[in-house]
Coordinates of C-alpha atoms in Angstrom, one line a residue:
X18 CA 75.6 61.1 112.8
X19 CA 78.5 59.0 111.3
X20 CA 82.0 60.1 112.8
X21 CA 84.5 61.8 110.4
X22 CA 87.2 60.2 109.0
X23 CA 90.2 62.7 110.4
X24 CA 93.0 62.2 107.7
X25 CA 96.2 61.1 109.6
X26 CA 94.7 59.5 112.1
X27 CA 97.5 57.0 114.0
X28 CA 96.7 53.4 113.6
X29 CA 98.6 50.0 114.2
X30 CA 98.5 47.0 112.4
X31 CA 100.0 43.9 114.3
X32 CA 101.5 41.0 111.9
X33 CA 103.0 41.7 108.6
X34 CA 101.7 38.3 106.9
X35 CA 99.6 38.8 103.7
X36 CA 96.1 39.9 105.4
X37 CA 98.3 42.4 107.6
X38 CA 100.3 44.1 105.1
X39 CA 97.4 44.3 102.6
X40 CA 95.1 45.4 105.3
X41 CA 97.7 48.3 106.3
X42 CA 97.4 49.3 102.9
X43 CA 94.2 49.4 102.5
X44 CA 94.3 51.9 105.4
X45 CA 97.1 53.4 104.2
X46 CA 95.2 54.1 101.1
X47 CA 92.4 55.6 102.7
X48 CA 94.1 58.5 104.7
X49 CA 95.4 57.0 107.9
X50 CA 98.9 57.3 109.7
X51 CA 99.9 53.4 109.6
X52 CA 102.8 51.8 111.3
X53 CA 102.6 47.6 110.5
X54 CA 104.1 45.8 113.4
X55 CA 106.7 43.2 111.7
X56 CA 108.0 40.1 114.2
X57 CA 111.5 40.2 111.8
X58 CA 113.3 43.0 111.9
X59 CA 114.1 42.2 108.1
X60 CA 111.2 42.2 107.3
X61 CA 110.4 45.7 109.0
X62 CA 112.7 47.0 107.0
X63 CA 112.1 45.7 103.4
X64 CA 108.7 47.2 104.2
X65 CA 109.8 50.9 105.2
X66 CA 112.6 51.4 102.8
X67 CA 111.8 49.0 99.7
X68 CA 107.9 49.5 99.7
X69 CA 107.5 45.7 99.6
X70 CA 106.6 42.4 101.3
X71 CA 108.6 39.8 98.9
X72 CA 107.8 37.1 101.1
X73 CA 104.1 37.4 101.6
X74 CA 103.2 39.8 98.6
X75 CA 105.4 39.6 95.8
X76 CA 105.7 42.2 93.0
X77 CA 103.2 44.8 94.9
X78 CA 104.4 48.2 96.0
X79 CA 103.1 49.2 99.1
X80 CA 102.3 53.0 99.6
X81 CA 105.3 55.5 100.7
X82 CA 103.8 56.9 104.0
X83 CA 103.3 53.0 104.9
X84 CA 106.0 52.3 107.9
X85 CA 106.7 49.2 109.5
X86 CA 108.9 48.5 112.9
X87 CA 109.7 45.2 114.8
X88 CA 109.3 47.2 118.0
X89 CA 105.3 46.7 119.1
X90 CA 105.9 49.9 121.4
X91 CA 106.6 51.6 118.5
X92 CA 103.8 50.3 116.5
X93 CA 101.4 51.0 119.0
X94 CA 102.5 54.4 120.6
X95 CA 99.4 56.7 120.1
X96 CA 97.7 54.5 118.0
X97 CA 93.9 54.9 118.2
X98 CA 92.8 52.4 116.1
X99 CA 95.2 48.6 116.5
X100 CA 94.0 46.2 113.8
X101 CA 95.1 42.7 115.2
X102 CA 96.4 39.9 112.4
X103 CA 98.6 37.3 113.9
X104 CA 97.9 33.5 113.5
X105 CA 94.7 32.6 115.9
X106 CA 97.1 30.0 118.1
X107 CA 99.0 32.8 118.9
X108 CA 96.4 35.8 119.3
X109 CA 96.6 35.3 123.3
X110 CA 100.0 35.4 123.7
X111 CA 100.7 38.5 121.3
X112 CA 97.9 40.1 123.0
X113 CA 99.7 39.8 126.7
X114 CA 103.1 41.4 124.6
X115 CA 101.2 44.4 123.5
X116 CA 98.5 45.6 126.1
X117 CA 101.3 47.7 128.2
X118 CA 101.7 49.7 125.1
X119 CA 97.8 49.9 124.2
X120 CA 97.0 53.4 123.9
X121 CA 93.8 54.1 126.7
X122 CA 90.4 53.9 124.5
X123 CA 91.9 52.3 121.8
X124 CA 89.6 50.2 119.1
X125 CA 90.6 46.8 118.7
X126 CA 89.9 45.0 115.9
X127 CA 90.2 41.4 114.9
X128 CA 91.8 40.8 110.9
X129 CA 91.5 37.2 112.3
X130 CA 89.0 34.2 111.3
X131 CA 89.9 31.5 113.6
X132 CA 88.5 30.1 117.1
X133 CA 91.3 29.1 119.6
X134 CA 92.0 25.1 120.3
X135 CA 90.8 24.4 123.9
X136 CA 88.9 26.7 124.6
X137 CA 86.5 27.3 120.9
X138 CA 86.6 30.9 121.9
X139 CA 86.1 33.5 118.7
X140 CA 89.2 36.5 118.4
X141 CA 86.9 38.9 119.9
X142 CA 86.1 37.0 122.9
X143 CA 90.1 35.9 123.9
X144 CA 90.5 40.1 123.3
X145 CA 88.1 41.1 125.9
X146 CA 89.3 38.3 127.7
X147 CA 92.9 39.5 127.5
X148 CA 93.2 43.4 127.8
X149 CA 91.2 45.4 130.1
X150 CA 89.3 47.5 127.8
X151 CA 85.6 48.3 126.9
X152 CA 83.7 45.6 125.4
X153 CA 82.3 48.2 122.9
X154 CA 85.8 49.3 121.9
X155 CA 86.4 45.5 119.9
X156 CA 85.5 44.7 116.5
X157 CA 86.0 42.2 113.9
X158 CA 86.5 42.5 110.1
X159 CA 85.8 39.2 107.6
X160 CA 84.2 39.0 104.3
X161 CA 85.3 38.0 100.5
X162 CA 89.1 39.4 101.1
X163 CA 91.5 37.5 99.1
X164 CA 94.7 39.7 100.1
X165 CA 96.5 39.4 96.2
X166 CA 93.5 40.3 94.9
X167 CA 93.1 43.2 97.4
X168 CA 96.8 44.4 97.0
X169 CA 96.4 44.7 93.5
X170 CA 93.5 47.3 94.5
X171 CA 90.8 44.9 93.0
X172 CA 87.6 45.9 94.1
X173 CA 86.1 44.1 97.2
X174 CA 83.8 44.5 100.4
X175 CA 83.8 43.7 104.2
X176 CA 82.0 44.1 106.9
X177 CA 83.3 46.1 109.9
X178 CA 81.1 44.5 113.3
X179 CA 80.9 45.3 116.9
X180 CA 78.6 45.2 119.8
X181 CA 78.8 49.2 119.8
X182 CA 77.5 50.5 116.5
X183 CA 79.5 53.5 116.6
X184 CA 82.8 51.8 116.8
X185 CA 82.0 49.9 113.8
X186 CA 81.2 53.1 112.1
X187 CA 84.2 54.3 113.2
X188 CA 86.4 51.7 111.9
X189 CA 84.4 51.3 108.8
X190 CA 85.2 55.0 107.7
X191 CA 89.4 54.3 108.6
X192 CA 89.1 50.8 106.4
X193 CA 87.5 52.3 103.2
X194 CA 88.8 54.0 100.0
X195 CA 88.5 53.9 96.4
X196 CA 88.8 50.1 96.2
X197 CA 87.9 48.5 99.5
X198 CA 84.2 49.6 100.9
X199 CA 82.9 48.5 104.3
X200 CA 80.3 48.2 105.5
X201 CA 78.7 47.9 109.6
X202 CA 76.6 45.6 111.5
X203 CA 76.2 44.5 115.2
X204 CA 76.1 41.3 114.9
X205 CA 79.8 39.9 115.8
X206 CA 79.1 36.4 116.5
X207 CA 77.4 35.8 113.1
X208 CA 80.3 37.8 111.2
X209 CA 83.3 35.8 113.1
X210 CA 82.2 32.6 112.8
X211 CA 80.8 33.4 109.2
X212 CA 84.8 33.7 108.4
X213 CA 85.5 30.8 110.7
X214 CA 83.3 27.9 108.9
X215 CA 83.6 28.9 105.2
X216 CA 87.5 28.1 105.9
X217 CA 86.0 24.3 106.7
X218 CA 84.0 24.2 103.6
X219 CA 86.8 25.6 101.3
X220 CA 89.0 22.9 102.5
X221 CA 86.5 20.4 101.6
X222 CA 86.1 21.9 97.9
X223 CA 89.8 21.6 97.8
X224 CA 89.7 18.2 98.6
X225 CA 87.0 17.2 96.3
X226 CA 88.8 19.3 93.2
X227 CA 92.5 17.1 94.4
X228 CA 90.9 14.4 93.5
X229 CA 89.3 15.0 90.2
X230 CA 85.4 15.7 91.0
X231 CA 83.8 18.5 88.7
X232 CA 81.3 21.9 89.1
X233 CA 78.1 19.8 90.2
X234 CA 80.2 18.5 93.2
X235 CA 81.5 21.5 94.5
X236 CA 78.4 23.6 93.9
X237 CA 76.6 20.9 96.4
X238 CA 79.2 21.5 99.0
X239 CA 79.2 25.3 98.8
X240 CA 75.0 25.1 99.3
X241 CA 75.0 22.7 101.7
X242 CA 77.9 24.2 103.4
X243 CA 75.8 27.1 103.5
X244 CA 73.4 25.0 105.7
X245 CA 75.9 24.1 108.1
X246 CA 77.3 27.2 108.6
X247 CA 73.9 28.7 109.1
X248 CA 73.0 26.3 111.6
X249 CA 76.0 26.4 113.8
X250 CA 76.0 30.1 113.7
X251 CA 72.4 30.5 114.8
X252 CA 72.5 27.9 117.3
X253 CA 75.4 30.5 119.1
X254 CA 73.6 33.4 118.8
X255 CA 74.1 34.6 115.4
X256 CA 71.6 36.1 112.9
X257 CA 70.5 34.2 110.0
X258 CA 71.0 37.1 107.7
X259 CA 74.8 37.8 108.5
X260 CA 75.5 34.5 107.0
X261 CA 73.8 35.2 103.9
X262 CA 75.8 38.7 103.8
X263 CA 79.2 39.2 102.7
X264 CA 80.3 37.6 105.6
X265 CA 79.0 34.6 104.9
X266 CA 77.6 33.6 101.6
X267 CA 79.9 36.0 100.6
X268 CA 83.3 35.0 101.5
X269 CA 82.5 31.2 101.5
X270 CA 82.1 32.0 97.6
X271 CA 85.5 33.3 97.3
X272 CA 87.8 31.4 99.0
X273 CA 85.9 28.5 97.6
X274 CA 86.5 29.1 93.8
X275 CA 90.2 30.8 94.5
X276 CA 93.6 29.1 94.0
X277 CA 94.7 32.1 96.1
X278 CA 92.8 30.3 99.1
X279 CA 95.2 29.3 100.9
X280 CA 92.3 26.5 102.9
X281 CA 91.2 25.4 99.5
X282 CA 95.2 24.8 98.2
X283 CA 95.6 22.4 101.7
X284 CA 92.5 20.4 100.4
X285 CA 93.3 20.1 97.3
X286 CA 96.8 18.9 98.4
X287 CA 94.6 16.9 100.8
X288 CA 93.0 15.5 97.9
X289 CA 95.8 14.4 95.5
X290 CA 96.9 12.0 98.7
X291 CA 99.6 14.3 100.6
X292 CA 98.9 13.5 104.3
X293 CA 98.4 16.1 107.0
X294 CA 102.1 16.6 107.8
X295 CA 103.7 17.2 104.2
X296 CA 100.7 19.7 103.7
X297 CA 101.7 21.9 106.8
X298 CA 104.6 21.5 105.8
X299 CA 104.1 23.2 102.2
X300 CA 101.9 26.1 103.7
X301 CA 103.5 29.1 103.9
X302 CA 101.4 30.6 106.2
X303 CA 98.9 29.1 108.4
X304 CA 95.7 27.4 107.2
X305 CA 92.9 28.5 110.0
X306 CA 90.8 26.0 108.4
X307 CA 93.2 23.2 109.4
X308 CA 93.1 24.2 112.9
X309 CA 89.8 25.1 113.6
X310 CA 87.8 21.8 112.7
X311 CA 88.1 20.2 115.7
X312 CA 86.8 23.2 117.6
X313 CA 84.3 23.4 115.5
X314 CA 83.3 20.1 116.2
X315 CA 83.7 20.0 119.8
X316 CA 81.3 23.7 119.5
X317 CA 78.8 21.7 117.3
X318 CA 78.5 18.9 119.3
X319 CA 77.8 21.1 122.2
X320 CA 74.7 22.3 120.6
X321 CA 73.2 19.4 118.7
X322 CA 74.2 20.9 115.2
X323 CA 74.9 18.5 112.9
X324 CA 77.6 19.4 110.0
X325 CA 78.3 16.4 108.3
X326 CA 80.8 18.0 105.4
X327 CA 83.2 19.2 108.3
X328 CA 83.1 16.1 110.3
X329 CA 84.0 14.1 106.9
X330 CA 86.7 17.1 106.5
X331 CA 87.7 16.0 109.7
X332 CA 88.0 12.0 109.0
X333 CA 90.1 13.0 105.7
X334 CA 92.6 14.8 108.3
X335 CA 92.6 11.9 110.5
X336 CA 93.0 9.3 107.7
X337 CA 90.1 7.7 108.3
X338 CA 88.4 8.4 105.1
X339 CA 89.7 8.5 101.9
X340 CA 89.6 11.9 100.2
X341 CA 87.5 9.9 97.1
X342 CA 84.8 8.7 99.6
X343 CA 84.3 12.1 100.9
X344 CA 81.9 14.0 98.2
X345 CA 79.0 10.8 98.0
X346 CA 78.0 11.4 101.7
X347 CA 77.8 15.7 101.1
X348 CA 74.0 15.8 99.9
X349 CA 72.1 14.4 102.5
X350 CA 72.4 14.1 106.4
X351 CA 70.8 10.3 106.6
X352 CA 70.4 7.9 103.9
X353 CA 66.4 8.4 104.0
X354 CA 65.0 10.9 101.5
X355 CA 64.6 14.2 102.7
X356 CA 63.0 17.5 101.8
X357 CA 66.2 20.3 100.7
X358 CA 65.7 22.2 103.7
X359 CA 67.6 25.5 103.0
X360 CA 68.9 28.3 105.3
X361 CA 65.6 29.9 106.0
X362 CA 62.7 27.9 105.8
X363 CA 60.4 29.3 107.8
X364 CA 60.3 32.4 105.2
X365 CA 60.6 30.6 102.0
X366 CA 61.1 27.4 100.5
X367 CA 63.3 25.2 98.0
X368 CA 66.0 27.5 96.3
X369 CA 64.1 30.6 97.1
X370 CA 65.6 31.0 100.1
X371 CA 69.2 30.3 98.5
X372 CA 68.7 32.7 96.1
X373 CA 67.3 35.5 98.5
X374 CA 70.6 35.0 100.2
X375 CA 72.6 35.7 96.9
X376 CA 70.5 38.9 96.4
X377 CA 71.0 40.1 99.8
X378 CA 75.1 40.1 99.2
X379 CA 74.3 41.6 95.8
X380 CA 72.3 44.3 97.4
X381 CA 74.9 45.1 99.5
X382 CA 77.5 45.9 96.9
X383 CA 75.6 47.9 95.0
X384 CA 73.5 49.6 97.5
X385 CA 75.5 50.1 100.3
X386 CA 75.0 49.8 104.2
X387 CA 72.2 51.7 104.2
X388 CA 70.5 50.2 107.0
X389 CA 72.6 51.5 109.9
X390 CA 72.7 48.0 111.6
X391 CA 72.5 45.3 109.3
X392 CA 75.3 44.3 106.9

C-alpha cells in the first residue's frame, strides 16, 4: 500500500537557486511544511517577507506558508524529508555543514544532476558516502524540469528513484500537486546519470545553434546523443529503459530545445566564439554540463564506451576544435559506413527502437506510474 501524504509534513529544502526555490514550491504547493535554506541572509528574507526570489526567479510569487532561513539548523530542525540543491562541486562540503542537524531517519534527496570532479561519483553516492544514514533513506529526483517553466505552474513530470521503493513512494506523494506529477522507479544509477549526460549533449546543441547550423543538425545530435547516453548508462549499471523515460529521453528533449537551459545558453555562447572563461563568467548560476565532461570522460573511458559528441564537446572547451568543425563528425563513430545502431537493438531495429522510446515517455504522462517499479 502507497504511504499517505500527511498534510504539513516538515520538510527542508537546501539552496535557494532556481531548481531550490521552484522545487520548495512545488512542495509547498502540494501540502507540505517547507523551510528553503538560503546561504544569504538577504536572500532569506526577500523570500519570507516579499514572497520572491528576484535574483533567480523574477516576477514569480512564491506561496505564503513558503519560509526561508540562512540558519541550516533551522531549516532542518524536524525535517523529515531534506531535498538537497546546491551546486554538485560543493554537495560534499554542504553535506559535512548539515548532518549534525539531520533529523534521525530522514529522506535525503538529491535535486542535483552532476557527478563530482575527482572522484566521478553521482549525488547519491557522495550522500551515502557523507552522512551516516540508510542507504534506502536517499533518493534522487531529474527529468524535463525547466524551473521558469515550473514556477509558472506549467505542467511537467519527474521521476522520484531510490534503491528502497517505498522511499521513492514516499517522496513522490510530498513532490506532487496539481501541476507537477511524479512518478517512482528503482533504478537510481540510470535516473542520475540520465540528468548528468543530457546536460553534455544540450551543450553541444547549443554550440551547433551559436554557430548557425539548422533543425537537421540538432535532431542528429539529440538521437545520437541518445545513443551515448544509453551506452554509458548501461555500461554502469543502469537500465535501458530509464533512459528512454522521462529521465532520459525526456529531459534531454527539453533542455535541448529551451533558451531557459542554462547548458544549452553556454554552448551557444560557446558557439558564437566566447571562450570558456567569458562564458563562466556570464553564467549566473552554474552550468553542470560544463563541469561534468571530463568526468564523464574519464567514467567512459573506464568502460570502453565510446561518446564521440561529448569528447568533441570537450575539444571545443579546450580550444582544440573549432565550434564549426564540431557538428560533421556527430553522425557516425568511424569514417566507414555503418548500420544506425539505435538504443535497443537487440528488440528492434532502425527508428523503431527510437520511436518506442518516445512512446514509453508518452505513456508515462498520460498513463501514470502504474507499474510500481518502472518509471
Amino acid at each position: 500500500m502507497k504511504p499517505k501524504v500527511q498534510p504539513g509534513k516538515r520538510v527542508a529544502v537546501l539552496g535557494a537557486g532556481s531548481w531550490g526555490t521552484t522545487f520548495a514550491k512545488i512542495l509547498a504547493d502540494g501540502g507540505a511544511d517547507v523551510v528553503l535554506w538560503a546561504r544569504r541572509p538577504e536572500l532569506a528574507r526577500e523570500i519570507t517577507e516579499g514572497r520572491r526570489n528576484s535574483d533567480y526567479l523574477p516576477g514569480i510569487n512564491l506561496p505564503a506558508g513558503l519560509r526561508a532561513t540562512s540558519r541550516l539548523d533551522l531549516a532542518l530542525a524536524g525535517a523529515e524529508q531534506v531535498f538537497v540543491s546546491v551546486p554538485s562541486q560543493s554537495l560534499r562540503e554542504n553535506l559535512i555543514l548539515a548532518e549534525p542537524f539531520l533529523a534521525p531517519g530522514a529522506i535525503v534527496v538529491s535535486l542535483m544532476k552532476g557527478v563530482e570532479r575527482g572522484s566521478g561519483m553521482r549525488m547519491s553516492e557522495i550522500i551515502a558516502e557523507v552522512l551516516p544514514i540508510n542507504p534506502d533513506l536517499i533518493a534522487a529526483i531529474s527529468g524535463p524540469n525547466l524551473a521558469l517553466e515550473i514556477a509558472k505552474e506549467q505542467p511537467t513530470a519527474a521521476v522520484v528513484s531510490s534503491n528502497s521503493l517505498e522511499t521513492a513512494q514516499a517522496v513522490a506523494m510530498l513532490a506532487t500537486n496539481r501541476y507537477f506529477r511524479s512518478y517512482v522507479n528503482t533504478d537510481v544509477i540510470g535516473t542520475e546519470f540520465g540528468g548528468v549526460l543530457k546536460n553534455l549533449i544540450a551543450v553541444a546543441i547549443g554550440i551547433v545553434d551559436g554557430v548557425g547550423y539548422g533543425e537537421n543538425t540538432k535532431a542528429s545530435i539529440i538521437t545520437r546523443g541518445l545513443v551515448e547516453m544509453t551506452d554509458f548508462a548501461v555500461a554502469y549499471g543502469a537500465r535501458s529503459e530509464t533512459l528512454a523515460g522521462l529521465a532520459g529521453l525526456g529531459d534531454l528533449i527539453a533542455t535541448c530545445q529551451s533558451p531557459l537551459s542554462r547548458n544549452n545558453t553556454a554552448g551557444r555562447l560557446l558557439g558564437q566564439g566566447y571562450g570558456i572563461a567569458d562564458v563562466v563568467k556570464q553564467m549566473q548560476q552554474t552550468t553542470e554540463g560544463l563541469a561534468s565532461v571530463g568526468p564523464i570522460l574519464d567514467l567512459a573511458r573506464a568502460k570502453g564506451v565510446d561518446m564521440p559528441i561529448v569528447e568533441q564537446v570537450r575539444q571545443v572547451l579546450a580550444g582544440t576544435l573549432k565550434p564549426r568543425d564540431l557538428a560533421p563528425h556527430l553522425t557516425t563513430d568511424s569514417d566507414e559506413p555503418q548500420g544506425e545502431r539505435t538504443i535497443d537493438d537487440s528488440q528492434a531495429h532502425g527508428g523503431a527502437a527510437l520511436w518506442g522510446s518516445v512512446k514509453r515517455t508518452f505513456d508515462q504522462l498520460r498513463h501514470g506510474g502504474r507499474r510500481p517499479g518502472g518509471n
